[in-house]
XYZ file of C-alpha atoms in Angstrom:
710
model
C 9.996 -19.877 9.549
C 11.344 -18.481 6.293
C 14.097 -20.712 4.826
C 17.575 -19.235 5.487
C 18.383 -19.684 1.768
C 16.252 -16.550 1.167
C 17.993 -14.377 3.784
C 20.048 -12.403 1.186
C 16.820 -11.271 -0.548
C 15.235 -10.250 2.761
C 18.295 -8.313 3.986
C 17.889 -4.530 4.337
C 18.881 -2.391 1.326
C 21.320 -0.731 3.738
C 23.602 -3.751 3.230
C 24.053 -2.654 -0.430
C 26.890 -0.494 -1.778
C 26.299 3.231 -1.311
C 23.025 2.882 0.635
C 22.898 4.591 4.035
C 19.902 5.709 6.130
C 19.090 8.656 3.823
C 19.152 6.620 0.581
C 17.249 3.795 2.304
C 14.446 6.262 3.195
C 14.308 7.475 -0.440
C 14.146 3.882 -1.717
C 11.318 3.175 0.739
C 9.380 6.047 -0.831
C 10.207 4.936 -4.383
C 9.209 1.305 -3.828
C 6.018 2.149 -1.955
C 7.139 -0.251 0.777
C 5.916 2.130 3.484
C 2.365 1.051 2.634
C 3.393 -2.423 3.802
C 4.416 -0.887 7.168
C 8.109 -1.556 6.567
C 10.799 0.564 8.150
C 13.236 -0.058 5.319
C 12.978 -1.912 2.018
C 14.522 -5.323 1.339
C 17.027 -6.275 -1.367
C 14.381 -8.428 -3.091
C 11.949 -5.501 -3.284
C 14.595 -3.406 -5.021
C 15.157 -6.167 -7.595
C 11.430 -6.066 -8.397
C 11.646 -2.421 -9.567
C 11.575 -2.718 -13.378
C 13.345 -0.106 -15.564
C 10.990 2.319 -17.310
C 13.256 2.608 -20.396
C 16.884 2.285 -21.513
C 19.639 4.549 -22.844
C 21.448 2.971 -25.778
C 25.144 3.913 -25.547
C 26.241 1.776 -28.514
C 26.114 4.804 -30.832
C 29.827 5.651 -31.551
C 29.749 8.042 -34.518
C 32.946 10.044 -33.792
C 32.841 13.704 -32.713
C 32.231 15.229 -36.170
C 29.274 12.944 -36.932
C 27.501 13.192 -33.565
C 23.987 14.631 -34.018
C 22.890 17.518 -31.766
C 20.964 16.202 -28.754
C 21.977 12.569 -29.358
C 23.492 10.357 -26.662
C 26.828 9.089 -27.963
C 29.899 7.255 -26.694
C 33.258 8.721 -27.784
C 36.856 7.548 -27.457
C 38.888 10.768 -27.115
C 42.394 11.971 -26.201
C 42.598 14.678 -23.487
C 44.406 17.808 -24.819
C 44.281 20.498 -22.108
C 42.295 21.960 -19.173
C 40.722 25.370 -18.685
C 39.976 25.523 -14.959
C 37.501 28.071 -13.716
C 39.147 31.117 -12.096
C 36.129 31.399 -9.758
C 36.649 27.953 -8.208
C 38.496 27.651 -4.890
C 41.773 25.740 -4.652
C 39.909 22.541 -3.837
C 37.782 23.045 -6.929
C 34.569 23.980 -5.144
C 32.425 26.621 -6.850
C 30.868 29.878 -5.828
C 27.431 30.934 -7.120
C 27.342 32.259 -10.715
C 30.832 30.996 -11.517
C 32.312 29.891 -14.857
C 32.542 26.090 -15.353
C 35.693 23.982 -15.802
C 36.364 22.971 -19.431
C 38.378 19.983 -20.631
C 39.349 19.970 -24.327
C 39.699 16.653 -26.174
C 39.765 15.223 -29.725
C 39.387 12.070 -31.806
C 40.260 11.369 -35.462
C 37.189 13.297 -36.701
C 37.148 16.467 -34.606
C 37.309 18.268 -31.249
C 34.931 18.263 -28.281
C 34.728 20.329 -25.068
C 33.754 18.512 -21.849
C 32.024 20.959 -19.474
C 31.793 20.562 -15.658
C 29.955 22.904 -13.262
C 30.317 20.928 -10.040
C 33.545 18.986 -10.137
C 36.659 19.012 -7.940
C 39.762 19.987 -9.891
C 41.760 17.056 -8.460
C 39.028 14.592 -9.499
C 39.051 15.949 -13.058
C 42.840 15.616 -13.359
C 42.614 12.041 -12.102
C 39.615 10.968 -14.241
C 40.730 12.741 -17.436
C 44.580 12.599 -17.407
C 46.364 14.800 -19.969
C 47.456 12.973 -23.128
C 45.512 9.798 -22.221
C 42.698 8.140 -24.186
C 39.379 7.875 -22.324
C 35.810 6.821 -23.073
C 33.099 9.438 -22.404
C 29.367 8.953 -22.894
C 26.616 11.581 -22.762
C 24.531 14.063 -24.760
C 26.308 16.122 -27.432
C 25.325 19.726 -28.217
C 26.681 21.968 -30.997
C 27.340 25.723 -30.615
C 29.026 27.910 -33.252
C 30.280 24.803 -35.033
C 31.875 23.317 -31.894
C 30.772 20.121 -30.136
C 30.400 20.028 -26.345
C 29.258 17.497 -23.725
C 28.070 18.896 -20.372
C 28.704 16.540 -17.426
C 29.277 13.262 -19.298
C 27.142 10.456 -17.805
C 30.111 8.067 -17.830
C 33.901 8.469 -17.920
C 36.151 5.398 -18.101
C 39.742 4.640 -19.102
C 39.941 2.727 -22.407
C 41.128 -0.447 -20.673
C 38.222 -0.241 -18.174
C 35.541 0.398 -20.770
C 33.972 -3.069 -20.364
C 32.364 -1.680 -17.169
C 30.515 0.952 -19.215
C 26.856 -0.141 -19.570
C 26.160 -0.065 -23.333
C 22.409 -0.519 -22.744
C 21.707 1.408 -19.546
C 18.412 0.877 -17.691
C 16.537 4.041 -16.650
C 14.459 3.679 -13.470
C 11.665 5.826 -12.076
C 13.236 8.114 -9.464
C 12.197 10.173 -6.471
C 13.587 13.600 -5.534
C 17.065 13.307 -3.999
C 17.905 9.872 -5.451
C 20.497 9.947 -8.237
C 20.391 7.430 -11.129
C 24.035 6.462 -10.421
C 23.342 5.632 -6.764
C 20.341 3.509 -7.724
C 22.217 1.710 -10.537
C 25.113 0.907 -8.189
C 22.760 -0.494 -5.531
C 20.930 -2.539 -8.188
C 24.175 -4.068 -9.503
C 25.115 -5.046 -5.952
C 21.602 -6.483 -5.360
C 22.002 -8.764 -8.399
C 25.047 -10.388 -6.751
C 22.873 -11.336 -3.728
C 20.451 -13.615 -5.630
C 20.878 -17.083 -4.075
C 21.136 -20.293 -6.098
C 17.442 -21.253 -6.089
C 15.807 -24.509 -7.209
C 13.518 -24.201 -10.274
C 9.830 -23.999 -9.331
C 8.408 -23.717 -12.840
C 7.250 -26.630 -14.976
C 9.954 -27.773 -17.471
C 7.496 -28.048 -20.388
C 6.238 -24.501 -19.799
C 9.838 -23.197 -19.547
C 10.690 -24.744 -22.928
C 7.467 -23.648 -24.628
C 7.758 -20.016 -23.451
C 11.563 -19.852 -23.824
C 11.774 -18.750 -20.153
C 15.183 -18.057 -18.566
C 15.721 -18.986 -14.895
C 14.497 -16.585 -12.173
C 18.046 -15.264 -11.627
C 18.725 -14.893 -15.380
C 15.403 -13.051 -15.767
C 16.436 -10.448 -13.164
C 19.895 -10.089 -14.750
C 18.347 -9.497 -18.213
C 16.009 -6.909 -16.699
C 18.670 -4.898 -14.849
C 21.700 -5.500 -17.117
C 20.066 -5.647 -20.552
C 22.166 -6.566 -23.583
C 19.533 -5.241 -26.012
C 16.837 -2.542 -25.508
C 14.206 -5.289 -26.108
C 15.346 -7.146 -22.948
C 13.257 -4.855 -20.717
C 10.121 -4.932 -22.936
C 6.975 -6.415 -21.366
C 6.902 -9.140 -24.030
C 10.565 -10.192 -23.605
C 11.110 -13.768 -22.319
C 12.826 -12.370 -19.164
C 9.964 -10.042 -18.262
C 7.337 -12.686 -19.072
C 9.150 -15.203 -16.870
C 9.133 -12.815 -13.905
C 5.500 -11.827 -14.577
C 4.534 -15.499 -14.552
C 6.344 -16.014 -11.233
C 4.366 -13.112 -9.747
C 1.041 -14.372 -11.150
C 1.705 -17.930 -9.985
C 2.499 -16.750 -6.434
C -0.814 -14.827 -6.374
C -2.850 -17.693 -7.836
C -1.229 -20.208 -5.440
C -2.214 -17.997 -2.487
C -5.817 -17.762 -3.739
C -5.953 -21.516 -4.476
C -4.687 -22.264 -0.944
C -7.430 -20.022 0.513
C -9.936 -21.913 -1.646
C -8.588 -25.319 -0.592
C -8.574 -24.320 3.081
C -12.118 -22.939 2.824
C -13.376 -26.057 1.062
C -11.674 -28.364 3.545
C -13.862 -26.849 6.271
C -16.358 -28.961 4.388
C -19.822 -27.505 4.024
C -23.017 -29.501 4.286
C -25.437 -30.272 1.475
C -28.502 -27.965 1.587
C -31.138 -29.995 -0.252
C -34.099 -27.562 -0.119
C -37.654 -28.351 -1.221
C -38.356 -25.632 -3.809
C -41.556 -24.643 -1.928
C -40.520 -21.138 -0.776
C -38.751 -20.343 -4.063
C -41.953 -21.186 -5.982
C -43.961 -18.839 -3.704
C -41.489 -15.957 -4.212
C -41.450 -16.425 -8.013
C -45.273 -16.400 -8.054
C -45.269 -13.027 -6.253
C -42.711 -11.352 -8.539
C -44.280 -8.767 -10.895
C -41.944 -9.927 -13.712
C -40.221 -13.026 -15.106
C -36.553 -13.758 -14.407
C -34.123 -13.184 -17.293
C -32.263 -16.198 -18.736
C -29.116 -14.998 -16.947
C -30.923 -14.838 -13.597
C -32.406 -18.312 -14.121
C -28.952 -19.734 -14.942
C -27.321 -18.015 -11.926
C -30.022 -19.399 -9.576
C -29.486 -22.887 -11.088
C -25.684 -22.645 -10.559
C -26.092 -21.439 -6.974
C -28.619 -24.131 -5.986
C -26.382 -26.805 -7.526
C -23.484 -25.471 -5.397
C -25.655 -25.360 -2.253
C -26.714 -29.000 -2.735
C -23.084 -30.170 -3.056
C -21.143 -31.322 0.049
C -18.286 -28.822 -0.629
C -18.711 -25.193 0.341
C -19.907 -22.767 -2.282
C -17.530 -19.925 -3.217
C -19.222 -18.033 -6.037
C -18.934 -14.505 -7.474
C -22.119 -13.065 -9.020
C -21.358 -10.188 -11.380
C -24.182 -8.075 -12.721
C -24.269 -4.845 -14.681
C -26.281 -1.772 -13.591
C -29.866 -2.879 -12.847
C -29.473 -6.531 -13.900
C -31.319 -7.932 -10.865
C -28.688 -9.450 -8.535
C -30.745 -8.828 -5.378
C -33.537 -11.202 -6.502
C -30.970 -13.923 -7.258
C -29.565 -13.423 -3.744
C -33.089 -13.661 -2.250
C -33.781 -16.972 -4.040
C -30.469 -18.381 -2.743
C -31.475 -17.379 0.804
C -34.934 -18.941 0.275
C -33.250 -22.254 -0.631
C -31.168 -22.017 2.563
C -34.351 -21.416 4.610
C -36.042 -24.448 2.980
C -33.098 -26.476 4.310
C -33.660 -25.122 7.840
C -30.716 -22.658 7.878
C -30.198 -18.900 8.236
C -28.668 -16.439 5.755
C -26.811 -13.149 6.245
C -26.497 -10.460 3.548
C -23.739 -7.914 4.207
C -23.588 -4.583 2.348
C -20.691 -2.057 2.495
C -22.894 0.905 3.550
C -25.998 1.449 5.648
C -27.787 3.095 2.698
C -27.256 0.020 0.533
C -28.245 -2.318 3.404
C -31.549 -0.420 3.847
C -32.158 -0.496 0.077
C -31.703 -4.311 0.053
C -34.005 -4.636 3.073
C -36.715 -2.554 1.332
C -36.540 -4.838 -1.743
C -36.187 -8.203 0.009
C -38.371 -7.963 3.161
C -41.822 -7.620 1.447
C -41.156 -10.533 -0.956
C -39.716 -12.730 1.823
C -42.567 -12.007 4.262
C -45.158 -13.048 1.611
C -43.416 -16.432 1.455
C -43.411 -16.736 5.263
C -39.767 -15.781 5.874
C -38.798 -13.511 8.778
C -36.305 -10.780 7.746
C -34.463 -8.285 9.973
C -32.089 -5.348 9.511
C -28.996 -4.888 11.688
C -26.740 -1.846 11.257
C -25.008 0.540 13.658
C -28.309 2.464 13.901
C -30.251 -0.303 15.736
C -29.687 0.290 19.462
C -30.893 -0.792 22.921
C -34.006 -2.955 23.268
C -34.611 -3.175 19.512
C -31.083 -4.458 18.926
C -31.411 -6.969 21.759
C -34.702 -8.248 20.326
C -33.031 -8.837 16.929
C -30.025 -10.601 18.522
C -32.306 -12.911 20.547
C -34.430 -13.799 17.483
C -31.221 -14.457 15.521
C -29.848 -16.774 18.205
C -33.087 -18.780 18.598
C -33.615 -19.159 14.847
C -36.812 -17.032 14.532
C -35.065 -14.828 11.938
C -34.386 -16.553 8.588
C -32.669 -13.644 6.804
C -30.577 -10.883 8.379
C -29.426 -7.896 6.292
C -26.855 -5.365 7.483
C -23.346 -3.926 7.451
C -20.140 -5.185 9.155
C -22.273 -5.171 12.348
C -23.493 -8.663 11.324
C -20.115 -10.168 12.184
C -19.289 -8.520 15.481
C -18.420 -10.849 18.350
C -21.712 -10.424 20.201
C -23.806 -11.527 17.205
C -24.650 -15.247 17.491
C -26.537 -17.278 14.914
C -28.716 -20.332 15.462
C -27.578 -21.995 12.211
C -25.831 -19.727 9.679
C -25.495 -21.655 6.396
C -25.199 -18.905 3.739
C -23.299 -15.601 3.687
C -23.889 -13.115 0.841
C -21.484 -10.194 0.509
C -22.480 -7.259 -1.685
C -19.763 -5.252 -3.479
C -17.004 -7.775 -2.738
C -14.119 -5.654 -4.080
C -14.344 -3.642 -0.853
C -13.374 -6.794 1.101
C -10.052 -8.647 0.658
C -9.279 -12.363 0.893
C -8.513 -12.068 4.630
C -11.977 -10.692 5.408
C -13.483 -13.608 3.481
C -11.714 -16.022 5.844
C -12.805 -13.984 8.866
C -16.483 -14.033 7.866
C -16.590 -17.766 7.296
C -15.522 -18.321 10.900
C -19.030 -17.254 12.073
C -21.005 -20.257 10.836
C -20.024 -23.892 10.701
C -18.327 -23.165 7.370
C -21.251 -21.387 5.626
C -21.572 -21.266 1.841
C -20.512 -17.940 0.362
C -21.959 -15.853 -2.481
C -20.337 -12.567 -3.405
C -22.172 -9.963 -5.529
C -20.796 -6.959 -7.392
C -22.460 -4.329 -9.606
C -19.095 -3.125 -10.881
C -18.419 -5.089 -14.058
C -14.893 -6.429 -13.567
C -12.812 -7.537 -16.569
C -12.112 -11.285 -16.682
C -8.392 -10.757 -16.096
C -9.052 -8.767 -12.924
C -11.579 -11.358 -11.742
C -8.725 -13.866 -11.922
C -6.287 -11.739 -9.948
C -8.717 -10.764 -7.201
C -11.127 -13.704 -7.102
C -9.148 -16.614 -8.559
C -10.481 -18.764 -5.724
C -14.115 -18.388 -6.855
C -16.524 -19.729 -9.463
C -18.182 -16.948 -11.467
C -21.766 -16.261 -12.646
C -22.577 -13.261 -14.845
C -25.829 -11.370 -15.404
C -25.496 -9.564 -18.722
C -29.117 -8.986 -19.847
C -31.392 -6.169 -18.783
C -34.727 -7.132 -17.191
C -37.706 -7.491 -19.566
C -39.162 -4.254 -20.962
C -35.974 -2.176 -20.572
C -35.176 -0.141 -23.705
C -31.725 0.442 -25.212
C -30.147 3.890 -24.742
C -28.961 5.822 -27.815
C -25.691 7.634 -27.063
C -24.422 10.636 -29.045
C -21.229 12.727 -28.713
C -21.884 16.457 -29.164
C -19.477 19.465 -29.056
C -20.372 22.199 -26.544
C -20.712 24.670 -29.466
C -24.101 23.034 -30.220
C -25.487 23.879 -26.756
C -28.279 26.162 -28.083
C -29.493 23.432 -30.423
C -29.648 20.976 -27.479
C -31.585 23.469 -25.333
C -34.202 23.741 -28.134
C -34.478 19.922 -28.211
C -34.939 19.890 -24.415
C -37.830 22.409 -24.688
C -39.619 20.124 -27.170
C -38.938 17.016 -25.081
C -40.454 18.684 -21.974
C -43.527 19.742 -24.013
C -43.959 16.045 -24.875
C -43.905 15.217 -21.134
C -40.343 13.786 -20.960
C -38.012 14.034 -17.933
C -34.352 15.007 -18.315
C -31.196 14.797 -16.185
C -28.493 17.419 -16.890
C -25.195 16.450 -15.215
C -22.474 19.011 -14.362
C -19.016 18.164 -12.967
C -18.863 20.871 -10.233
C -21.197 22.296 -7.607
C -20.189 25.937 -7.992
C -17.928 27.870 -10.325
C -14.206 27.797 -9.619
C -11.746 30.337 -11.004
C -9.158 27.616 -11.554
C -11.182 25.193 -13.640
C -13.266 26.248 -16.616
C -16.101 23.771 -16.088
C -19.767 24.668 -15.941
C -20.977 24.292 -12.373
C -24.405 22.973 -11.365
C -25.289 26.298 -9.672
C -24.253 28.354 -12.707
C -26.063 26.082 -15.202
C -29.214 26.247 -13.015
C -29.125 30.074 -13.056
C -28.559 30.240 -16.829
C -31.488 27.841 -17.515
C -33.934 29.479 -15.075
C -35.223 32.128 -17.586
C -35.767 29.376 -20.195
C -37.350 26.549 -18.153
C -38.730 28.432 -15.122
C -40.472 26.265 -12.516
C -39.879 23.103 -14.569
C -36.226 23.267 -13.432
C -34.822 21.441 -10.386
C -31.361 21.283 -8.754
C -29.646 18.584 -6.689
C -26.035 18.340 -5.488
C -23.916 16.890 -2.686
C -23.732 20.112 -0.631
C -27.498 20.097 0.017
C -28.924 18.650 3.232
C -30.500 15.186 3.113
C -33.989 16.678 3.318
C -33.330 19.179 0.462
C -32.049 16.323 -1.731
C -35.105 14.180 -0.930
C -37.445 17.081 -1.805
C -35.649 17.804 -5.105
C -35.830 14.105 -6.090
C -39.475 13.806 -5.073
C -40.443 16.868 -7.163
C -38.658 15.276 -10.163
C -40.294 11.857 -9.584
C -43.769 13.441 -9.323
C -43.145 15.464 -12.494
C -43.387 18.900 -10.800
C -39.906 19.559 -12.219
C -38.950 18.103 -15.609
C -35.300 19.075 -16.024
C -33.055 18.188 -13.074
C -29.624 19.849 -12.938
C -27.446 17.477 -10.918
C -23.902 16.520 -10.006
C -22.729 12.894 -9.841
C -24.729 12.563 -6.609
C -27.269 10.681 -8.792
C -24.669 8.187 -10.046
C -25.912 5.173 -8.063
C -29.245 4.038 -6.677
C -31.547 6.779 -8.068
C -34.494 5.181 -9.849
C -36.876 7.346 -11.923
C -38.189 4.901 -14.571
C -39.809 7.612 -16.745
C -36.621 9.740 -17.123
C -35.624 9.313 -20.793
C -32.815 11.809 -21.482
C -29.488 12.433 -19.744
C -27.063 15.167 -20.820
C -23.547 14.865 -19.361
C -21.700 18.164 -19.633
C -17.877 18.047 -19.938
C -18.164 14.292 -20.506
C -14.445 14.265 -21.374
C -13.698 14.879 -17.668
C -15.411 11.693 -16.437
C -14.012 8.158 -16.228
C -15.562 5.396 -18.340
C -17.177 3.457 -15.507
C -18.639 6.695 -14.084
C -20.114 7.637 -17.479
C -21.592 4.121 -17.676
C -23.131 4.388 -14.184
C -24.594 7.828 -15.021
C -26.069 6.586 -18.306
C -27.685 3.772 -16.289
C -30.059 6.377 -14.766
C -32.095 6.395 -18.029
C -33.492 3.484 -20.051
C -35.061 2.084 -16.866
C -38.639 2.209 -18.195
C -40.367 1.072 -21.391
C -39.622 4.208 -23.479
C -36.561 4.677 -25.750
C -33.897 6.820 -24.039
C -31.018 9.090 -25.044
C -27.639 9.975 -23.517
C -25.861 13.090 -24.856
C -22.152 13.382 -24.070
C -21.355 17.084 -24.309
C -17.624 17.772 -24.688
C -15.300 20.745 -24.994
C -12.522 20.310 -27.590
C -9.788 19.708 -28.366
C -9.990 16.146 -27.022
C -6.925 14.176 -25.906
C -6.443 10.626 -27.225
C -7.711 8.929 -24.037
C -10.781 11.169 -23.718
C -11.597 10.538 -27.396
C -11.247 6.765 -26.920
C -13.481 6.892 -23.813
C -16.343 8.730 -25.530
C -16.058 6.444 -28.567
C -16.473 3.329 -26.378
C -19.560 4.870 -24.735
C -21.109 5.500 -28.158
C -20.373 1.962 -29.370
C -21.625 -0.162 -26.468
C -23.889 -0.414 -23.428
C -22.174 -3.623 -22.286
C -20.692 -2.857 -18.848
C -18.234 -5.751 -19.163
C -16.801 -4.474 -22.462
C -16.654 -0.950 -20.957
C -14.722 -2.348 -17.956
C -12.238 -4.086 -20.304
C -11.664 -0.809 -22.190
C -11.368 1.090 -18.899
C -8.676 -1.384 -17.842
C -6.729 -0.643 -21.050
C -7.028 3.113 -20.549
C -6.435 3.307 -16.801
C -4.591 0.193 -15.615
C -5.627 -2.352 -12.999
C -4.573 -0.516 -9.821
C -6.832 2.464 -10.410
C -9.768 0.383 -11.561
C -10.101 -1.682 -8.399
C -8.584 0.869 -6.026
C -5.759 -1.593 -5.386
C -4.460 -0.078 -2.174
C -7.799 -0.197 -0.342
C -9.014 -3.537 -1.571
C -6.437 -6.132 -0.585
C -6.122 -6.802 -4.317
C -2.553 -7.303 -5.526
C -0.900 -4.374 -7.255
C 1.678 -6.115 -9.424
C 5.321 -5.027 -9.630
C 6.581 -7.044 -12.615
C 3.386 -8.333 -14.186
C 0.863 -6.278 -16.140
C -2.685 -7.625 -16.158
C -3.144 -6.297 -19.679
C 0.215 -7.234 -21.268
C 0.441 -10.675 -19.637
C -3.240 -11.734 -19.582
C -2.460 -15.043 -21.359
C -0.053 -15.991 -18.552
C -2.670 -15.279 -15.890
C -4.995 -17.984 -17.267
C -2.106 -20.472 -17.314
C -1.057 -19.552 -13.754
C -4.579 -20.134 -12.454
C -4.793 -23.613 -14.015
C -1.240 -24.460 -12.911
C -1.947 -23.433 -9.277
C -5.088 -25.571 -9.087
C -3.338 -28.563 -10.661
C -0.349 -28.308 -8.293
C -2.619 -28.294 -5.229
C -4.711 -31.204 -6.521
C -1.539 -33.291 -6.675
C 0.339 -31.894 -3.685
C -1.986 -30.045 -1.303
C 0.695 -29.480 1.364
C 3.519 -28.623 -1.090
C 5.728 -31.465 0.168
C 7.132 -32.680 -3.188
C 10.398 -31.367 -4.638
C 8.538 -28.823 -6.783
C 6.210 -28.081 -3.839
C 9.185 -27.154 -1.628
C 10.532 -24.866 -4.381
C 7.081 -23.240 -4.729
C 7.123 -22.442 -1.005
C 10.213 -20.299 -1.754
C 8.271 -18.543 -4.540
C 5.440 -17.708 -2.097
C 7.916 -16.180 0.377
C 9.760 -14.215 -2.332
C 6.514 -12.558 -3.472
C 5.318 -11.817 0.080
C 2.581 -14.451 0.208
C 3.462 -15.572 3.736
C -0.202 -15.773 4.753
C -0.619 -18.640 2.254
C 2.262 -20.540 3.907
C 0.509 -20.089 7.258
C -2.613 -21.679 5.752
C -0.494 -24.711 4.833
C 0.588 -25.068 8.450
C -2.902 -24.557 9.801
C -3.968 -27.539 7.682
């Protein structure tokens, strides 16, 4: 049960001033709360909407000194009205009518206040003749006269303390006025309950943090423009609260998972030695270290929770196989789950031959295995004949029973959230878990999504791989590149030429694969191949086979070749309109060359003029082949939500915190969360009870349920 102290924050926004059903629906859209299956947003969710900027109304130059287009605040005396003859008696307007004008002055000059949609009675009441009033808005000059159309604020001089001098500006959605939102926000601030402090006193002093309530007040009623900046103490305090709630939830998942204590898998080293003897290459230092880390974890009595990150082609699958071999030496079974059937079959093709040579029985289980064949696999799995099973989600359906499942490996983890991790572990008697990803994830994002895991990284390329030289070339030099391609083909090289579209579109001036193929046909003749996503599976296979055999030497392709295509003797890739691709996609495409023992080249062909972000992207590609550095830069250019596909992944999309701006706080939050749970695993202490409130406030209820489940 949520503590009643928090009820005001969980009340509907419809309890706030000026918010009815219509405004509530608009706020739901603005806050993105509909993705959380809510019918209407809560007061607390509204308070977590940070302003995008501020309007500074402290500029009081006097009418004569107000600059055109500037927002100013003026203290003026009302002189006379010029009501529109086209307005009705109530003041309502007809289409194309003349506006109402109110003339006023101060010591320096005169100003006209212009109103298109105002009731006459309201104007007479708000701007009484002969009285002094405060008006604030944008000033324009025309024929030497100052005017202000629809002032943003009008207040009597004695009520001017209500005028926001630094006014927050929020993102809006069609139909929602800034005034309505500001009024609701001011009312929401009055609902913040008197909460106990959950942050550490030393940290508060060191970071100059205000209280939670003060932080929200600074954010929504700033005294200075700097109050809303990401590096202000108020914003950093709230960001830290959000990070800590996330890290506490992950640490509780970790603690819960570890409490279902694993069992030590001692192994003998016999099968691993056999597999290593059959490998046609030596492991890289990174692979050796990862295997060492994993075996150490498997031998420990606590459950393993490890993330294995590897760049394009760094050899994660072999590391996974050696982990499963260790499990088999200890008498247990392993399951490797991939997100797609294609990837599952690829793993099976790599792993099965090596495993069989070492005497291990491997099977494949996807949605495609049916009837008797499926039943045979399920029986062999239940009686322990199968040591390694590879497949998709099908591995964890209710009817699949294991004899002794001790290790679960999940490939491409960012497709599965924390909840799925808990679900999977229910299958074995608390199996060890290894998670693999080929998408280099920046350290900060690893912490937000996988804070409950230990991390191993594979950064080297396998032996014999050559570096790839990357050059940025303007499209004007196309003819020169074509000449270079002719020479390269004469020397027996193979080339990929990547286009962004399949066929020409009138709306976008990008060279399509079809069009490029036609234009190159007279030059390269039967040496030219074409592959794109609209082809049938068989046509694609034939096009790839012709390229692999060397029948074709220049393959025009779309991004269909981005992942999983392996032609070791392809040495050149040209990416046309490279400015249109994202960084990680460019990196994946470049990974198609440099897979053999010959030096390779990547040409990034662009059409100018380049925007700042596109320029930065291409520059990063030229400077480095390190997927982890590229991921860090991609994070800076695109933001965390887009990079991990936040919505789909169960990864938190932060409201107040920014992974980039507040990265230093994320490290601290992770350490703090682990320390808290070491000392107070059930959050029973005074600070523990306060931290339970924090978890509720940031919607981490599932973590509270873990506490109860023990």
